[in-house]
Amino acid sequence: MFAFLDFCRKTEKSLSEFFKVLPKLPNDPTNHNSLRLYFIMNFLQKFIPTTIDIGAGEIIDFTGRKSSMQDIILYRSNYPVFTTSDIHDTYLLEGVIATIEILPHGDLLQLRQRFINSASVKNLKPSKHNISANNSQDYMELKLRTMPKTFIFSPFNLVNQDAFVKSYQIAKKGTSGVVPDGIFIQGDPGNYAQYDPYTRKTAFLTEDPFIHFFEHLYTIIMAEVKPTMLLPEISAAMNYDFSSYFSDFMRQSIQNQ
């Protein structure tokens, strides 16, 4: 526990010191990329296992629908990544664990746009799958893992707690109630808005928000570790039928003839 706390404290301080330099260059087009790269190198790569890779691009489901461009995509390394004719990579929905949108400025309008980006992932549909479980808890856990978790990270907090909650609710209406799993806003005070898929409620946590963010993300990452490394017996499993991708492609080909 102390190792986690020490890691969080040092990382948050490092990120904070780096981000303080960026507002001095508000018109620099490289700000967003600088934030993204620093966040990946000095945070994500510190604890993400080798079975998970980091990318960016669009996510596609078996119907052919795509998400908007995602700043950071955490995906299972044993899944393929498709590079098309443009510069963007395309990821199968079933291979994606989580997405993280970087909010470069504490702009409430930009927050709403990040909600829309998150919803574009949440509104995709996984291909046909079969879940084998011995109990309802294991079943629900695997069922929730069929969809990626979505996060928003912002180093800037230009609003107080009440204004942030109000902005959250407005953005939520704009996506018909579809919200990110977690939103971290760094500042004094900071905030972490954590959505609970079981109760469908959001908790706004102002005490040690970065620790809550790390714990939330770390829990999701560790769930991806092979079950045999955590438990002596595997009580649940999930299998996808990827033929649905090709059957839908064939239907579209016939319709276009």
PDB file of C-alpha atoms in Angstrom:
ATOM      1  CA  MET A   1       0.000   0.000   0.000  1.00  0.00           C
ATOM      2  CA  PHE A   2       2.796   2.421   0.906  1.00  0.00           C
ATOM      3  CA  ALA A   3       4.517   1.668  -2.411  1.00  0.00           C
ATOM      4  CA  PHE A   4       1.355   2.661  -4.293  1.00  0.00           C
ATOM      5  CA  LEU A   5       0.957   5.855  -2.287  1.00  0.00           C
ATOM      6  CA  ASP A   6       4.586   6.817  -2.817  1.00  0.00           C
ATOM      7  CA  PHE A   7       4.274   6.169  -6.544  1.00  0.00           C
ATOM      8  CA  CYS A   8       1.097   8.269  -6.758  1.00  0.00           C
ATOM      9  CA  ARG A   9       2.550  11.169  -4.776  1.00  0.00           C
ATOM     10  CA  LYS A  10       5.746  11.344  -6.829  1.00  0.00           C
ATOM     11  CA  THR A  11       3.946  10.893 -10.142  1.00  0.00           C
ATOM     12  CA  GLU A  12       1.329  13.538  -9.394  1.00  0.00           C
ATOM     13  CA  LYS A  13       4.066  15.991  -8.392  1.00  0.00           C
ATOM     14  CA  SER A  14       6.032  15.250 -11.558  1.00  0.00           C
ATOM     15  CA  LEU A  15       2.974  15.704 -13.779  1.00  0.00           C
ATOM     16  CA  SER A  16       1.994  18.895 -11.972  1.00  0.00           C
ATOM     17  CA  GLU A  17       5.440  20.447 -12.428  1.00  0.00           C
ATOM     18  CA  PHE A  18       5.467  19.593 -16.123  1.00  0.00           C
ATOM     19  CA  PHE A  19       1.961  20.919 -16.731  1.00  0.00           C
ATOM     20  CA  LYS A  20       2.772  24.261 -15.108  1.00  0.00           C
ATOM     21  CA  VAL A  21       4.994  25.086 -18.070  1.00  0.00           C
ATOM     22  CA  LEU A  22       2.351  24.461 -20.730  1.00  0.00           C
ATOM     23  CA  PRO A  23      -0.098  27.317 -19.958  1.00  0.00           C
ATOM     24  CA  LYS A  24       2.709  29.739 -20.831  1.00  0.00           C
ATOM     25  CA  LEU A  25       2.410  28.485 -24.410  1.00  0.00           C
ATOM     26  CA  PRO A  26      -1.367  28.454 -24.977  1.00  0.00           C
ATOM     27  CA  ASN A  27      -1.131  28.739 -28.766  1.00  0.00           C
ATOM     28  CA  ASP A  28       1.528  26.083 -29.212  1.00  0.00           C
ATOM     29  CA  PRO A  29      -0.024  23.293 -31.351  1.00  0.00           C
ATOM     30  CA  THR A  30       2.336  20.772 -29.778  1.00  0.00           C
ATOM     31  CA  ASN A  31       0.837  21.260 -26.311  1.00  0.00           C
ATOM     32  CA  HIS A  32      -1.622  18.418 -26.668  1.00  0.00           C
ATOM     33  CA  ASN A  33       0.979  15.995 -28.019  1.00  0.00           C
ATOM     34  CA  SER A  34       3.426  17.016 -25.295  1.00  0.00           C
ATOM     35  CA  LEU A  35       0.819  16.322 -22.627  1.00  0.00           C
ATOM     36  CA  ARG A  36      -0.028  12.968 -24.145  1.00  0.00           C
ATOM     37  CA  LEU A  37       3.566  11.780 -24.496  1.00  0.00           C
ATOM     38  CA  TYR A  38       4.585  12.939 -21.031  1.00  0.00           C
ATOM     39  CA  PHE A  39       1.516  11.255 -19.518  1.00  0.00           C
ATOM     40  CA  ILE A  40       2.348   7.989 -21.279  1.00  0.00           C
ATOM     41  CA  MET A  41       6.075   7.946 -20.535  1.00  0.00           C
ATOM     42  CA  ASN A  42       5.980   9.187 -16.957  1.00  0.00           C
ATOM     43  CA  PHE A  43       2.817   7.454 -15.793  1.00  0.00           C
ATOM     44  CA  LEU A  44       1.299   4.692 -17.909  1.00  0.00           C
ATOM     45  CA  GLN A  45       4.537   2.978 -18.926  1.00  0.00           C
ATOM     46  CA  LYS A  46       5.603   2.830 -15.281  1.00  0.00           C
ATOM     47  CA  PHE A  47       3.061   0.149 -14.373  1.00  0.00           C
ATOM     48  CA  ILE A  48       1.314  -1.268 -17.439  1.00  0.00           C
ATOM     49  CA  PRO A  49       2.337  -4.924 -18.062  1.00  0.00           C
ATOM     50  CA  THR A  50       3.797  -6.152 -21.346  1.00  0.00           C
ATOM     51  CA  THR A  51       0.525  -7.877 -22.242  1.00  0.00           C
ATOM     52  CA  ILE A  52      -1.022  -4.435 -22.780  1.00  0.00           C
ATOM     53  CA  ASP A  53       0.057  -1.976 -25.473  1.00  0.00           C
ATOM     54  CA  ILE A  54      -0.557   1.748 -25.838  1.00  0.00           C
ATOM     55  CA  GLY A  55      -1.819   3.308 -29.037  1.00  0.00           C
ATOM     56  CA  ALA A  56      -4.100   5.951 -30.518  1.00  0.00           C
ATOM     57  CA  GLY A  57      -6.685   6.003 -33.276  1.00  0.00           C
ATOM     58  CA  GLU A  58     -10.202   4.775 -33.955  1.00  0.00           C
ATOM     59  CA  ILE A  59     -12.091   1.787 -32.572  1.00  0.00           C
ATOM     60  CA  ILE A  60     -14.368  -0.273 -34.811  1.00  0.00           C
ATOM     61  CA  ASP A  61     -17.118  -2.767 -34.002  1.00  0.00           C
ATOM     62  CA  PHE A  62     -18.469  -5.692 -36.042  1.00  0.00           C
ATOM     63  CA  THR A  63     -21.178  -3.516 -37.646  1.00  0.00           C
ATOM     64  CA  GLY A  64     -18.550  -1.230 -39.155  1.00  0.00           C
ATOM     65  CA  ARG A  65     -19.246   1.700 -36.854  1.00  0.00           C
ATOM     66  CA  LYS A  66     -16.225   3.653 -35.646  1.00  0.00           C
ATOM     67  CA  SER A  67     -15.494   5.752 -32.612  1.00  0.00           C
ATOM     68  CA  SER A  68     -14.067   9.233 -32.836  1.00  0.00           C
ATOM     69  CA  MET A  69     -10.283   9.579 -32.645  1.00  0.00           C
ATOM     70  CA  GLN A  70      -9.031   8.528 -29.201  1.00  0.00           C
ATOM     71  CA  ASP A  71      -5.952  10.124 -27.629  1.00  0.00           C
ATOM     72  CA  ILE A  72      -4.817   6.988 -25.794  1.00  0.00           C
ATOM     73  CA  ILE A  73      -5.971   3.416 -26.347  1.00  0.00           C
ATOM     74  CA  LEU A  74      -4.933   0.602 -24.013  1.00  0.00           C
ATOM     75  CA  TYR A  75      -5.371  -2.670 -25.857  1.00  0.00           C
ATOM     76  CA  ARG A  76      -4.552  -6.348 -25.480  1.00  0.00           C
ATOM     77  CA  SER A  77      -1.245  -7.014 -27.218  1.00  0.00           C
ATOM     78  CA  ASN A  78      -2.446 -10.319 -28.693  1.00  0.00           C
ATOM     79  CA  TYR A  79      -5.097  -8.522 -30.781  1.00  0.00           C
ATOM     80  CA  PRO A  80      -4.363  -7.150 -34.262  1.00  0.00           C
ATOM     81  CA  VAL A  81      -4.111  -3.451 -35.082  1.00  0.00           C
ATOM     82  CA  PHE A  82      -5.079  -2.355 -38.588  1.00  0.00           C
ATOM     83  CA  THR A  83      -3.275   0.521 -40.280  1.00  0.00           C
ATOM     84  CA  THR A  84      -5.299   2.002 -43.133  1.00  0.00           C
ATOM     85  CA  SER A  85      -4.242   4.340 -45.931  1.00  0.00           C
ATOM     86  CA  ASP A  86      -4.325   7.338 -43.624  1.00  0.00           C
ATOM     87  CA  ILE A  87      -2.175   7.921 -40.543  1.00  0.00           C
ATOM     88  CA  HIS A  88      -4.669   6.497 -38.068  1.00  0.00           C
ATOM     89  CA  ASP A  89      -4.706   2.989 -36.644  1.00  0.00           C
ATOM     90  CA  THR A  90      -7.935   1.036 -36.228  1.00  0.00           C
ATOM     91  CA  TYR A  91      -8.556  -1.253 -33.256  1.00  0.00           C
ATOM     92  CA  LEU A  92     -11.114  -4.023 -32.816  1.00  0.00           C
ATOM     93  CA  LEU A  93     -13.521  -3.171 -30.013  1.00  0.00           C
ATOM     94  CA  GLU A  94     -12.981  -6.559 -28.378  1.00  0.00           C
ATOM     95  CA  GLY A  95      -9.248  -5.918 -28.031  1.00  0.00           C
ATOM     96  CA  VAL A  96      -9.559  -2.549 -26.304  1.00  0.00           C
ATOM     97  CA  ILE A  97      -9.350  -2.359 -22.513  1.00  0.00           C
ATOM     98  CA  ALA A  98      -9.662   1.378 -21.952  1.00  0.00           C
ATOM     99  CA  THR A  99      -9.350   4.782 -23.572  1.00  0.00           C
ATOM    100  CA  ILE A 100      -8.005   7.988 -22.049  1.00  0.00           C
ATOM    101  CA  GLU A 101      -8.803  11.419 -23.442  1.00  0.00           C
ATOM    102  CA  ILE A 102      -6.351  14.193 -22.580  1.00  0.00           C
ATOM    103  CA  LEU A 103      -8.029  17.528 -21.871  1.00  0.00           C
ATOM    104  CA  PRO A 104      -5.248  20.091 -22.456  1.00  0.00           C
ATOM    105  CA  HIS A 105      -7.120  23.036 -20.978  1.00  0.00           C
ATOM    106  CA  GLY A 106      -9.704  23.458 -18.241  1.00  0.00           C
ATOM    107  CA  ASP A 107     -12.323  24.426 -20.816  1.00  0.00           C
ATOM    108  CA  LEU A 108     -15.867  23.294 -20.065  1.00  0.00           C
ATOM    109  CA  LEU A 109     -16.738  23.227 -23.762  1.00  0.00           C
ATOM    110  CA  GLN A 110     -13.809  20.897 -24.360  1.00  0.00           C
ATOM    111  CA  LEU A 111     -15.041  18.733 -21.488  1.00  0.00           C
ATOM    112  CA  ARG A 112     -18.350  18.281 -23.310  1.00  0.00           C
ATOM    113  CA  GLN A 113     -16.505  17.277 -26.459  1.00  0.00           C
ATOM    114  CA  ARG A 114     -14.550  14.665 -24.498  1.00  0.00           C
ATOM    115  CA  PHE A 115     -17.874  13.292 -23.230  1.00  0.00           C
ATOM    116  CA  ILE A 116     -18.958  12.919 -26.848  1.00  0.00           C
ATOM    117  CA  ASN A 117     -15.691  11.166 -27.714  1.00  0.00           C
ATOM    118  CA  SER A 118     -16.189   8.807 -24.776  1.00  0.00           C
ATOM    119  CA  ALA A 119     -19.782   8.094 -25.796  1.00  0.00           C
ATOM    120  CA  SER A 120     -18.626   7.226 -29.320  1.00  0.00           C
ATOM    121  CA  VAL A 121     -16.758   4.294 -27.734  1.00  0.00           C
ATOM    122  CA  LYS A 122     -19.512   3.349 -25.299  1.00  0.00           C
ATOM    123  CA  ASN A 123     -22.104   3.232 -28.096  1.00  0.00           C
ATOM    124  CA  LEU A 124     -20.227   0.587 -30.091  1.00  0.00           C
ATOM    125  CA  LYS A 125     -21.422  -3.021 -29.941  1.00  0.00           C
ATOM    126  CA  PRO A 126     -19.260  -6.071 -29.181  1.00  0.00           C
ATOM    127  CA  SER A 127     -19.524  -9.084 -31.480  1.00  0.00           C
ATOM    128  CA  LYS A 128     -21.378 -12.210 -30.436  1.00  0.00           C
ATOM    129  CA  HIS A 129     -19.848 -13.759 -27.344  1.00  0.00           C
ATOM    130  CA  ASN A 130     -20.386 -16.536 -24.864  1.00  0.00           C
ATOM    131  CA  ILE A 131     -19.747 -16.157 -21.133  1.00  0.00           C
ATOM    132  CA  SER A 132     -19.262 -19.215 -18.931  1.00  0.00           C
ATOM    133  CA  ALA A 133     -19.426 -18.484 -15.213  1.00  0.00           C
ATOM    134  CA  ASN A 134     -20.196 -20.352 -11.998  1.00  0.00           C
ATOM    135  CA  ASN A 135     -21.871 -17.394 -10.332  1.00  0.00           C
ATOM    136  CA  SER A 136     -23.597 -14.130 -11.165  1.00  0.00           C
ATOM    137  CA  GLN A 137     -20.717 -11.998  -9.861  1.00  0.00           C
ATOM    138  CA  ASP A 138     -18.209 -13.557 -12.264  1.00  0.00           C
ATOM    139  CA  TYR A 139     -20.739 -13.288 -15.089  1.00  0.00           C
ATOM    140  CA  MET A 140     -21.337  -9.580 -14.491  1.00  0.00           C
ATOM    141  CA  GLU A 141     -17.603  -8.914 -14.171  1.00  0.00           C
ATOM    142  CA  LEU A 142     -16.929 -10.465 -17.574  1.00  0.00           C
ATOM    143  CA  LYS A 143     -20.013  -8.853 -19.093  1.00  0.00           C
ATOM    144  CA  LEU A 144     -18.735  -5.420 -18.069  1.00  0.00           C
ATOM    145  CA  ARG A 145     -15.353  -6.226 -19.605  1.00  0.00           C
ATOM    146  CA  THR A 146     -16.889  -6.660 -23.066  1.00  0.00           C
ATOM    147  CA  MET A 147     -16.836  -2.862 -23.334  1.00  0.00           C
ATOM    148  CA  PRO A 148     -13.783  -0.615 -22.861  1.00  0.00           C
ATOM    149  CA  LYS A 149     -13.636   1.728 -19.904  1.00  0.00           C
ATOM    150  CA  THR A 150     -13.253   5.399 -20.798  1.00  0.00           C
ATOM    151  CA  PHE A 151     -11.352   8.088 -18.898  1.00  0.00           C
ATOM    152  CA  ILE A 152     -10.672  11.810 -19.167  1.00  0.00           C
ATOM    153  CA  PHE A 153      -7.513  13.339 -17.716  1.00  0.00           C
ATOM    154  CA  SER A 154      -6.996  17.092 -17.333  1.00  0.00           C
ATOM    155  CA  PRO A 155      -4.093  18.840 -15.599  1.00  0.00           C
ATOM    156  CA  PHE A 156      -6.024  22.087 -15.327  1.00  0.00           C
ATOM    157  CA  ASN A 157      -8.885  23.022 -13.027  1.00  0.00           C
ATOM    158  CA  LEU A 158     -10.370  26.415 -13.768  1.00  0.00           C
ATOM    159  CA  VAL A 159     -13.669  25.827 -11.977  1.00  0.00           C
ATOM    160  CA  ASN A 160     -14.771  25.066  -8.445  1.00  0.00           C
ATOM    161  CA  GLN A 161     -16.489  21.880  -7.307  1.00  0.00           C
ATOM    162  CA  ASP A 162     -20.052  23.130  -7.879  1.00  0.00           C
ATOM    163  CA  ALA A 163     -19.237  24.396 -11.369  1.00  0.00           C
ATOM    164  CA  PHE A 164     -17.582  21.096 -12.277  1.00  0.00           C
ATOM    165  CA  VAL A 165     -20.577  19.043 -11.114  1.00  0.00           C
ATOM    166  CA  LYS A 166     -22.916  21.333 -13.059  1.00  0.00           C
ATOM    167  CA  SER A 167     -20.764  21.052 -16.168  1.00  0.00           C
ATOM    168  CA  TYR A 168     -20.687  17.270 -15.740  1.00  0.00           C
ATOM    169  CA  GLN A 169     -24.485  17.100 -15.663  1.00  0.00           C
ATOM    170  CA  ILE A 170     -24.808  19.326 -18.735  1.00  0.00           C
ATOM    171  CA  ALA A 171     -22.314  17.204 -20.668  1.00  0.00           C
ATOM    172  CA  LYS A 172     -24.154  14.068 -19.528  1.00  0.00           C
ATOM    173  CA  LYS A 173     -27.402  15.328 -21.054  1.00  0.00           C
ATOM    174  CA  GLY A 174     -25.582  15.925 -24.316  1.00  0.00           C
ATOM    175  CA  THR A 175     -24.697  12.227 -24.554  1.00  0.00           C
ATOM    176  CA  SER A 176     -28.090  10.900 -23.377  1.00  0.00           C
ATOM    177  CA  GLY A 177     -26.673   9.802 -20.035  1.00  0.00           C
ATOM    178  CA  VAL A 178     -23.597   8.020 -21.410  1.00  0.00           C
ATOM    179  CA  VAL A 179     -20.677   9.091 -19.208  1.00  0.00           C
ATOM    180  CA  PRO A 180     -16.956   8.270 -18.907  1.00  0.00           C
ATOM    181  CA  ASP A 181     -15.966   5.764 -16.228  1.00  0.00           C
ATOM    182  CA  GLY A 182     -13.608   8.275 -14.646  1.00  0.00           C
ATOM    183  CA  ILE A 183     -12.662  11.946 -14.980  1.00  0.00           C
ATOM    184  CA  PHE A 184      -9.581  13.296 -13.242  1.00  0.00           C
ATOM    185  CA  ILE A 185      -9.201  17.065 -12.883  1.00  0.00           C
ATOM    186  CA  GLN A 186      -5.912  18.165 -11.382  1.00  0.00           C
ATOM    187  CA  GLY A 187      -5.902  21.348  -9.342  1.00  0.00           C
ATOM    188  CA  ASP A 188      -6.468  22.796  -5.908  1.00  0.00           C
ATOM    189  CA  PRO A 189      -8.803  21.271  -5.134  1.00  0.00           C
ATOM    190  CA  GLY A 190      -8.642  18.456  -7.641  1.00  0.00           C
ATOM    191  CA  ASN A 191     -11.518  16.149  -8.464  1.00  0.00           C
ATOM    192  CA  TYR A 192     -12.169  12.607  -9.583  1.00  0.00           C
ATOM    193  CA  ALA A 193     -15.604  11.756 -10.938  1.00  0.00           C
ATOM    194  CA  GLN A 194     -15.962   7.970 -10.741  1.00  0.00           C
ATOM    195  CA  TYR A 195     -18.933   6.261 -12.360  1.00  0.00           C
ATOM    196  CA  ASP A 196     -20.268   3.035 -10.830  1.00  0.00           C
ATOM    197  CA  PRO A 197     -21.816   0.812 -13.546  1.00  0.00           C
ATOM    198  CA  TYR A 198     -23.680  -1.242 -10.939  1.00  0.00           C
ATOM    199  CA  THR A 199     -25.503   1.645  -9.248  1.00  0.00           C
ATOM    200  CA  ARG A 200     -25.281   3.934 -12.310  1.00  0.00           C
ATOM    201  CA  LYS A 201     -24.240   6.797 -10.071  1.00  0.00           C
ATOM    202  CA  THR A 202     -21.202   9.077 -10.095  1.00  0.00           C
ATOM    203  CA  ALA A 203     -19.155   9.908  -6.996  1.00  0.00           C
ATOM    204  CA  PHE A 204     -17.240  13.196  -6.979  1.00  0.00           C
ATOM    205  CA  LEU A 205     -14.089  12.626  -4.930  1.00  0.00           C
ATOM    206  CA  THR A 206     -12.045  15.658  -3.883  1.00  0.00           C
ATOM    207  CA  GLU A 207      -9.712  13.996  -1.372  1.00  0.00           C
ATOM    208  CA  ASP A 208      -6.642  12.498  -3.070  1.00  0.00           C
ATOM    209  CA  PRO A 209      -8.305  12.396  -6.511  1.00  0.00           C
ATOM    210  CA  PHE A 210      -5.137  11.204  -8.279  1.00  0.00           C
ATOM    211  CA  ILE A 211      -4.949   8.173  -5.993  1.00  0.00           C
ATOM    212  CA  HIS A 212      -8.576   7.344  -6.808  1.00  0.00           C
ATOM    213  CA  PHE A 213      -7.809   7.697 -10.513  1.00  0.00           C
ATOM    214  CA  PHE A 214      -4.757   5.441 -10.274  1.00  0.00           C
ATOM    215  CA  GLU A 215      -6.598   2.846  -8.171  1.00  0.00           C
ATOM    216  CA  HIS A 216      -9.497   2.754 -10.642  1.00  0.00           C
ATOM    217  CA  LEU A 217      -7.234   2.356 -13.664  1.00  0.00           C
ATOM    218  CA  TYR A 218      -4.884  -0.082 -11.923  1.00  0.00           C
ATOM    219  CA  THR A 219      -7.797  -2.336 -10.923  1.00  0.00           C
ATOM    220  CA  ILE A 220      -8.906  -2.524 -14.549  1.00  0.00           C
ATOM    221  CA  ILE A 221      -5.358  -3.261 -15.714  1.00  0.00           C
ATOM    222  CA  MET A 222      -4.857  -6.031 -13.147  1.00  0.00           C
ATOM    223  CA  ALA A 223      -8.111  -7.675 -14.215  1.00  0.00           C
ATOM    224  CA  GLU A 224      -6.366  -8.276 -17.547  1.00  0.00           C
ATOM    225  CA  VAL A 225      -3.594 -10.326 -15.973  1.00  0.00           C
ATOM    226  CA  LYS A 226      -4.011 -14.014 -16.738  1.00  0.00           C
ATOM    227  CA  PRO A 227      -6.418 -15.548 -14.206  1.00  0.00           C
ATOM    228  CA  THR A 228      -3.925 -18.330 -13.479  1.00  0.00           C
ATOM    229  CA  MET A 229      -1.608 -15.696 -12.026  1.00  0.00           C
ATOM    230  CA  LEU A 230      -4.272 -14.587  -9.576  1.00  0.00           C
ATOM    231  CA  LEU A 231      -6.349 -17.654  -8.760  1.00  0.00           C
ATOM    232  CA  PRO A 232      -5.582 -21.391  -8.599  1.00  0.00           C
ATOM    233  CA  GLU A 233      -8.738 -22.166 -10.569  1.00  0.00           C
ATOM    234  CA  ILE A 234     -10.474 -20.417 -13.433  1.00  0.00           C
ATOM    235  CA  SER A 235     -14.183 -20.123 -12.689  1.00  0.00           C
ATOM    236  CA  ALA A 236     -15.213 -18.010 -15.665  1.00  0.00           C
ATOM    237  CA  ALA A 237     -14.344 -17.533 -19.315  1.00  0.00           C
ATOM    238  CA  MET A 238     -15.477 -15.508 -22.312  1.00  0.00           C
ATOM    239  CA  ASN A 239     -15.266 -16.353 -26.006  1.00  0.00           C
ATOM    240  CA  TYR A 240     -16.008 -14.115 -29.004  1.00  0.00           C
ATOM    241  CA  ASP A 241     -17.382 -15.126 -32.383  1.00  0.00           C
ATOM    242  CA  PHE A 242     -15.371 -12.923 -34.742  1.00  0.00           C
ATOM    243  CA  SER A 243     -17.102 -14.343 -37.818  1.00  0.00           C
ATOM    244  CA  SER A 244     -19.709 -11.613 -37.296  1.00  0.00           C
ATOM    245  CA  TYR A 245     -17.159  -9.103 -38.615  1.00  0.00           C
ATOM    246  CA  PHE A 246     -16.940 -10.966 -41.918  1.00  0.00           C
ATOM    247  CA  SER A 247     -20.642 -11.780 -42.206  1.00  0.00           C
ATOM    248  CA  ASP A 248     -21.479  -8.092 -41.857  1.00  0.00           C
ATOM    249  CA  PHE A 249     -18.830  -7.257 -44.450  1.00  0.00           C
ATOM    250  CA  MET A 250     -20.393  -9.761 -46.850  1.00  0.00           C
ATOM    251  CA  ARG A 251     -23.852  -8.261 -46.318  1.00  0.00           C
ATOM    252  CA  GLN A 252     -22.521  -4.792 -47.108  1.00  0.00           C
ATOM    253  CA  SER A 253     -20.772  -6.110 -50.234  1.00  0.00           C
ATOM    254  CA  ILE A 254     -24.002  -7.677 -51.501  1.00  0.00           C
ATOM    255  CA  GLN A 255     -25.965  -4.488 -50.826  1.00  0.00           C
ATOM    256  CA  ASN A 256     -23.418  -2.411 -52.744  1.00  0.00           C
ATOM    257  CA  GLN A 257     -23.629  -4.595 -55.861  1.00  0.00           C
TER     258      GLN A 257
END
